[in-house]
Coordinates of C-alpha atoms and ligand atoms in Angstrom, one line a residue:
M1 CA -38.2 -26.2 49.3
D2 CA -36.9 -25.2 51.9
S3 CA -33.3 -28.4 52.2
L4 CA -33.5 -27.2 48.1
L5 CA -32.6 -23.7 49.6
S6 CA -30.1 -24.7 52.1
L7 CA -28.3 -27.0 49.3
L8 CA -28.0 -24.9 46.9
E9 CA -26.0 -22.4 49.6
Q10 CA -24.0 -25.1 50.7
A11 CA -23.5 -26.0 47.2
H12 CA -22.4 -21.8 45.8
R13 CA -20.0 -21.7 49.1
E14 CA -18.2 -25.0 47.8
I15 CA -17.9 -23.6 44.2
E16 CA -17.5 -20.2 45.2
A17 CA -14.4 -21.3 47.5
L18 CA -12.4 -23.2 45.1
N19 CA -9.5 -23.0 43.3
D20 CA -8.5 -26.2 41.2
I21 CA -10.2 -26.8 38.1
K22 CA -9.8 -31.1 38.7
G23 CA -11.8 -30.1 42.3
L24 CA -14.5 -28.1 40.1
E25 CA -15.3 -31.3 38.4
G26 CA -15.8 -33.5 41.0
L27 CA -18.1 -30.8 42.6
R28 CA -20.7 -30.7 39.9
I29 CA -20.0 -34.3 39.3
H30 CA -21.5 -34.6 43.4
Y31 CA -24.0 -32.6 42.4
L32 CA -25.1 -32.5 38.4
G33 CA -24.0 -36.2 37.6
K34 CA -26.1 -38.9 36.2
K35 CA -25.9 -39.9 41.0
G36 CA -25.3 -37.0 41.4
V37 CA -27.2 -35.3 44.1
L38 CA -30.1 -33.5 42.4
T39 CA -29.8 -36.4 39.7
Q40 CA -31.5 -38.8 42.6
T41 CA -33.7 -35.9 43.9
L42 CA -35.4 -35.1 41.1
K43 CA -35.9 -39.3 41.1
G44 CA -37.6 -39.5 44.2
L45 CA -40.1 -37.8 42.7
K46 CA -42.2 -40.4 41.4
V47 CA -43.6 -41.0 44.9
L48 CA -45.4 -37.5 45.3
G49 CA -48.8 -37.1 44.1
E50 CA -49.2 -35.0 40.4
E51 CA -49.6 -31.4 42.0
E52 CA -46.9 -31.3 44.2
R53 CA -44.9 -32.9 41.7
R54 CA -44.5 -30.6 39.0
A55 CA -44.2 -27.5 41.8
T56 CA -40.9 -29.4 43.3
G57 CA -39.8 -30.4 39.8
Q58 CA -39.8 -26.7 38.4
N59 CA -38.0 -25.6 41.1
L60 CA -35.2 -28.2 40.9
N61 CA -35.1 -27.5 36.9
E62 CA -34.8 -23.9 38.2
A63 CA -31.9 -25.4 41.0
K64 CA -29.8 -26.9 38.6
A65 CA -29.8 -24.0 36.2
H66 CA -28.1 -21.9 38.4
L67 CA -26.3 -24.5 40.0
N68 CA -24.6 -24.9 36.0
E69 CA -24.4 -21.8 36.0
W70 CA -22.4 -21.0 38.9
F71 CA -19.4 -24.4 37.4
T72 CA -19.1 -22.4 34.3
A73 CA -18.6 -19.5 35.4
A74 CA -16.8 -20.8 37.9
R75 CA -14.8 -22.6 35.3
E76 CA -14.0 -19.8 34.0
R77 CA -12.4 -17.9 36.6
L78 CA -10.7 -21.5 37.7
E79 CA -9.2 -21.5 33.8
N80 CA -8.0 -17.8 33.8
Q81 CA -6.3 -17.8 36.9
A82 CA -4.4 -20.8 35.7
L83 CA -3.5 -18.5 32.9
L84 CA -2.2 -15.9 33.7
K85 CA 0.0 -18.0 36.3
D86 CA 2.2 -19.4 33.2
T87 CA 2.1 -16.6 31.5
V88 CA 3.7 -14.6 34.2
Q89 CA 5.8 -18.2 35.1
K90 CA 6.9 -18.3 31.5
I91 CA 8.1 -14.0 31.7
D92 CA 11.3 -12.7 32.3
V93 CA 10.4 -9.8 33.6
T94 CA 13.6 -8.4 33.8
L95 CA 14.8 -9.1 30.6
P96 CA 15.5 -5.6 28.5
G97 CA 12.2 -4.6 26.5
R98 CA 12.0 -4.1 23.4
G99 CA 12.4 -0.6 22.5
E100 CA 9.9 1.2 20.4
G101 CA 11.3 1.9 16.7
Q102 CA 10.0 5.3 14.8
G103 CA 8.9 4.7 11.6
H104 CA 9.0 7.0 8.7
L105 CA 7.6 7.5 5.3
H106 CA 9.4 4.5 2.1
P107 CA 12.2 6.5 0.4
I108 CA 10.4 6.4 -2.4
T109 CA 7.8 8.6 -0.8
Q110 CA 10.0 11.4 0.1
T111 CA 11.2 11.2 -3.6
L112 CA 8.4 11.6 -5.3
A113 CA 7.5 14.8 -2.1
R114 CA 10.5 16.1 -3.3
V115 CA 9.7 16.6 -7.1
E116 CA 6.2 17.3 -6.5
Q117 CA 7.6 19.6 -3.8
Y118 CA 10.0 21.6 -6.9
F119 CA 7.3 21.6 -9.8
M120 CA 4.4 22.9 -6.7
S121 CA 6.5 25.9 -6.3
C122 CA 6.5 25.9 -9.9
G123 CA 3.0 26.3 -9.7
F124 CA 1.7 23.2 -12.0
L125 CA -1.4 21.6 -10.6
V126 CA -1.2 18.3 -9.7
A127 CA -3.4 16.3 -11.5
E128 CA -4.2 12.0 -10.7
G129 CA -5.8 9.8 -13.5
P130 CA -6.6 5.5 -13.3
E131 CA -3.9 2.3 -13.3
I132 CA -6.8 0.6 -15.2
E133 CA -6.2 2.6 -18.0
M134 CA -8.8 2.4 -21.7
D135 CA -5.7 1.7 -24.8
Y136 CA -7.2 5.2 -26.6
Y137 CA -5.3 6.9 -23.5
N138 CA -2.3 4.9 -22.3
F139 CA -0.8 4.7 -26.9
E140 CA -3.7 5.9 -29.4
A141 CA -4.5 9.9 -28.4
L142 CA -1.0 9.5 -27.5
N143 CA -0.1 9.5 -30.9
F144 CA 0.8 5.3 -31.2
P145 CA -1.2 4.2 -34.5
R146 CA -2.7 1.3 -34.1
F147 CA -0.9 -1.7 -35.4
H148 CA 2.3 0.2 -35.0
P149 CA 6.1 -1.0 -33.3
S150 CA 6.2 1.7 -31.3
R151 CA 3.9 -0.4 -29.2
A152 CA 6.2 -3.1 -28.4
L153 CA 7.9 -0.3 -27.0
Q154 CA 6.4 -1.2 -24.1
D155 CA 5.3 -4.6 -22.7
T156 CA 2.4 -3.9 -21.6
F157 CA -0.1 -5.7 -19.1
Y158 CA -3.9 -6.4 -20.9
F159 CA -7.3 -7.6 -19.5
K160 CA -9.6 -9.5 -21.4
D161 CA -11.1 -6.9 -22.2
G162 CA -8.4 -5.0 -24.0
R163 CA -7.9 -2.6 -21.1
L164 CA -4.9 -2.2 -20.0
L165 CA -2.4 -1.4 -16.6
R166 CA -0.8 1.9 -17.9
T167 CA 2.6 1.9 -19.0
H168 CA 3.1 5.2 -18.3
A169 CA 2.0 8.3 -16.2
S170 CA 1.5 10.6 -19.7
P171 CA -2.3 8.9 -20.2
V172 CA -3.2 11.4 -17.6
Q173 CA -1.5 14.5 -19.7
I174 CA -4.9 14.2 -22.1
R175 CA -7.2 13.1 -19.0
F176 CA -6.1 16.8 -18.2
M177 CA -6.3 18.3 -21.2
E178 CA -9.6 17.5 -22.5
T179 CA -11.0 18.7 -19.3
H180 CA -9.2 21.9 -18.9
E181 CA -8.6 24.8 -20.7
P182 CA -5.6 26.3 -21.4
P183 CA -3.2 27.8 -20.0
F184 CA -2.2 25.6 -17.8
Q185 CA 0.6 23.8 -15.7
M186 CA 0.2 19.8 -14.3
M187 CA 1.9 17.2 -13.1
A188 CA 0.4 13.6 -12.7
S189 CA 2.5 10.9 -10.2
G190 CA 2.0 7.5 -9.7
R191 CA 2.5 3.6 -10.3
V192 CA 2.8 2.9 -13.8
Y193 CA 4.1 -0.7 -15.0
R194 CA 5.3 -2.7 -17.2
C195 CA 6.8 -7.2 -18.3
D196 CA 9.8 -6.2 -16.6
Y197 CA 12.3 -7.5 -14.0
D198 CA 16.1 -7.4 -13.0
V199 CA 17.9 -5.1 -11.3
S200 CA 17.2 -1.7 -12.9
H201 CA 13.1 -2.5 -13.8
L202 CA 10.3 -3.5 -12.3
P203 CA 7.4 -4.4 -13.2
M204 CA 5.6 -1.9 -11.4
F205 CA 6.9 1.1 -10.9
H206 CA 6.6 5.1 -10.3
Q207 CA 7.2 8.4 -13.0
T208 CA 6.0 11.6 -12.5
E209 CA 4.8 13.4 -15.3
G210 CA 4.9 16.8 -16.5
L211 CA 2.7 19.3 -18.6
M212 CA 3.6 22.9 -19.4
I213 CA 0.6 24.2 -22.1
G214 CA 0.2 27.8 -22.9
K215 CA 1.2 30.8 -25.5
G216 CA 4.7 30.7 -27.2
I217 CA 6.2 28.2 -24.7
C218 CA 9.3 26.8 -26.4
F219 CA 12.4 24.7 -25.8
A220 CA 13.8 27.2 -24.3
E221 CA 11.6 27.1 -20.9
L222 CA 11.7 23.0 -21.1
K223 CA 15.4 23.1 -21.1
G224 CA 15.0 26.1 -18.3
I225 CA 13.1 24.6 -16.2
L226 CA 14.6 20.1 -15.8
D227 CA 17.6 21.8 -15.7
D228 CA 17.3 23.9 -12.8
F229 CA 14.9 20.9 -10.6
L230 CA 17.5 18.5 -11.3
R231 CA 20.0 20.8 -9.4
F232 CA 17.6 21.3 -7.2
F233 CA 16.9 17.8 -6.6
F234 CA 20.7 16.4 -6.1
E235 CA 21.0 19.6 -4.1
R236 CA 24.0 20.8 -7.2
P237 CA 25.0 22.2 -9.6
L238 CA 25.5 19.8 -12.9
K239 CA 26.0 19.8 -16.0
S240 CA 23.2 18.8 -18.6
R241 CA 22.5 17.7 -22.6
F242 CA 20.1 16.8 -24.0
R243 CA 20.4 14.1 -27.1
P244 CA 17.2 13.6 -30.0
S245 CA 15.7 10.6 -29.5
F246 CA 11.7 9.4 -30.6
F247 CA 8.7 9.7 -28.7
P248 CA 5.4 9.4 -30.4
F249 CA 3.5 12.2 -28.4
V250 CA 6.3 14.5 -28.8
E251 CA 7.8 16.1 -31.4
P252 CA 10.9 17.4 -31.2
G253 CA 11.7 14.3 -28.5
A254 CA 14.6 14.2 -26.0
E255 CA 16.4 12.2 -23.9
M256 CA 17.9 14.5 -20.8
D257 CA 21.4 13.3 -19.2
I258 CA 23.3 14.9 -16.2
S259 CA 27.1 14.8 -15.5
C260 CA 27.0 11.3 -13.5
I261 CA 26.4 12.2 -9.8
L262 CA 28.5 9.2 -8.7
C263 CA 31.6 9.7 -10.8
E264 CA 31.3 14.1 -11.2
G265 CA 31.9 13.2 -15.0
M266 CA 35.4 11.6 -15.1
G267 CA 33.8 8.1 -15.6
C268 CA 32.7 4.9 -14.1
R269 CA 30.2 1.5 -13.6
A270 CA 27.6 3.4 -13.3
C271 CA 27.9 5.4 -16.3
K272 CA 29.0 3.8 -18.3
H273 CA 31.8 4.9 -18.8
T274 CA 30.5 7.8 -20.5
G275 CA 29.9 11.0 -17.8
W276 CA 26.5 11.0 -18.3
L277 CA 23.5 9.7 -16.4
E278 CA 20.0 9.0 -19.3
I279 CA 17.7 10.9 -16.6
L280 CA 14.5 11.6 -18.3
G281 CA 12.4 12.0 -21.0
C282 CA 10.6 14.6 -22.6
G283 CA 9.3 17.0 -26.1
M284 CA 7.2 18.9 -27.3
V285 CA 3.5 18.5 -27.4
H286 CA 2.9 16.7 -31.1
P287 CA -0.2 18.9 -33.0
N288 CA -0.9 15.4 -33.3
V289 CA -1.4 15.0 -29.3
L290 CA -2.9 18.6 -29.3
N291 CA -6.2 17.8 -31.5
K292 CA -6.9 14.5 -30.3
C293 CA -7.7 17.2 -26.9
K294 CA -9.4 20.2 -28.9
V295 CA -6.7 22.0 -28.0
D296 CA -5.3 23.9 -31.4
P297 CA -1.7 23.4 -31.9
N298 CA -1.7 26.9 -34.2
K299 CA -2.8 28.4 -31.0
W300 CA -0.9 26.8 -28.4
S301 CA 2.4 24.8 -27.8
G302 CA 4.2 23.6 -24.2
F303 CA 6.0 20.7 -23.5
A304 CA 5.9 17.6 -21.5
F305 CA 8.5 15.7 -19.3
G306 CA 9.1 12.3 -17.6
V307 CA 10.3 10.8 -14.8
G308 CA 11.4 8.3 -13.2
I309 CA 10.7 8.0 -9.3
E310 CA 13.0 5.5 -9.1
R311 CA 15.9 6.7 -11.2
L312 CA 16.3 9.2 -9.0
A313 CA 16.0 7.5 -5.7
M314 CA 19.2 5.0 -6.8
L315 CA 21.1 7.9 -8.4
F316 CA 20.4 10.1 -5.2
Y317 CA 20.7 7.9 -2.7
R318 CA 23.1 5.6 -4.2
I319 CA 21.7 1.6 -4.9
D320 CA 22.5 0.0 -6.9
D321 CA 19.3 -2.4 -7.0
I322 CA 15.6 -1.3 -7.5
R323 CA 14.1 -4.2 -6.2
L324 CA 16.0 -3.1 -3.5
F325 CA 12.8 -0.9 -2.8
C326 CA 9.3 -3.2 -2.6
E327 CA 11.1 -6.0 -1.1
N328 CA 10.5 -4.2 2.8
H329 CA 13.4 -5.3 4.3
T330 CA 13.8 -3.0 7.3
R331 CA 17.8 -2.9 7.6
F332 CA 17.1 -1.6 3.9
L333 CA 14.0 1.1 5.2
K334 CA 15.5 2.2 7.6
Q335 CA 18.8 4.1 6.5
F336 CA 16.4 6.1 4.8
Ligands
DAH401 N1 6.1 8.4 -21.0 C1 7.8 7.9 -21.8 C2 8.4 6.4 -20.5 O1 7.3 6.2 -19.7 C3 8.5 9.2 -21.0 C4 8.2 10.7 -21.4 C5 8.9 11.1 -22.0 C6 7.4 11.1 -21.3 C7 8.8 11.4 -23.4 C8 7.5 12.9 -22.0 C9 8.2 13.0 -22.5 O2 5.7 13.5 -21.6 O3 7.7 14.2 -23.8 O4 8.8 6.1 -21.6

């Protein structure tokens, strides 16, 4: 027993004193290898009597476990030391640091925030709706008749079960009207999806939809608020005009143009030499839509509009390729 203890003490000292892995392995073999000190001693037990053999065997096995533990710890310590030494040698501490860049909001998020800032200041409530939508909300309740060619105006992504990725933010109007009593004014922003991809179209983009329902609301309110919004957004006085247009959920429907902010109406490539830029769709909510939402069209009237956020951002920041917004190149994004 005494000699076993002093053997262990010696081994411990030797292990602790080591500072290279090769030496450690040599030492391990010396103690624990097939022909190692401990193994040999274990073999020598044969000559002992039954009782003594059992007691000594147990001690030897415990000693072996200790040794194994020390060797593992020592190996870990030496490996860490080696790694540290290696890393320190490879790092040139005299090199200038990489610096800490500060992040910021994506230009689309910033644009959305400005749109919301305006309409919230006019008392519009912010509503939300699902991106995976039912045909009813995306089309039917918005007065797109079934099998009507107007559904083909928007190339829709369908799911097998008949649901779809909403093609516009207008379905939120319906969901809002179903759950609120007029008068109200609300806005809903978010992602919308269409099967489309080129310099001015993305399969996923953002829209803000607005809706105002009240007593005696007419086109004059619509014109006034949208005119004011665009002046706020583009930070300057702008000319605007409303062109008659067709959207199934409004009557009359219109598209709003603003004087080209690039050429100030003189005519350039961006406005196809017309001096005007198309900026949004709008109109007076169709009585069929009000009826579907159990809002009495004889009592209430209102307007709706839908504006593309990427389009606003492209004009505001003067960007000529919409795809830049979703490619996430930091050299592009850093500019905002
Ligand atoms: N939802 C239409 C689209 O995505 C935009 C739109 C047009 C919304 C007229 C409206 C509106 O609320 O009145 O093309």
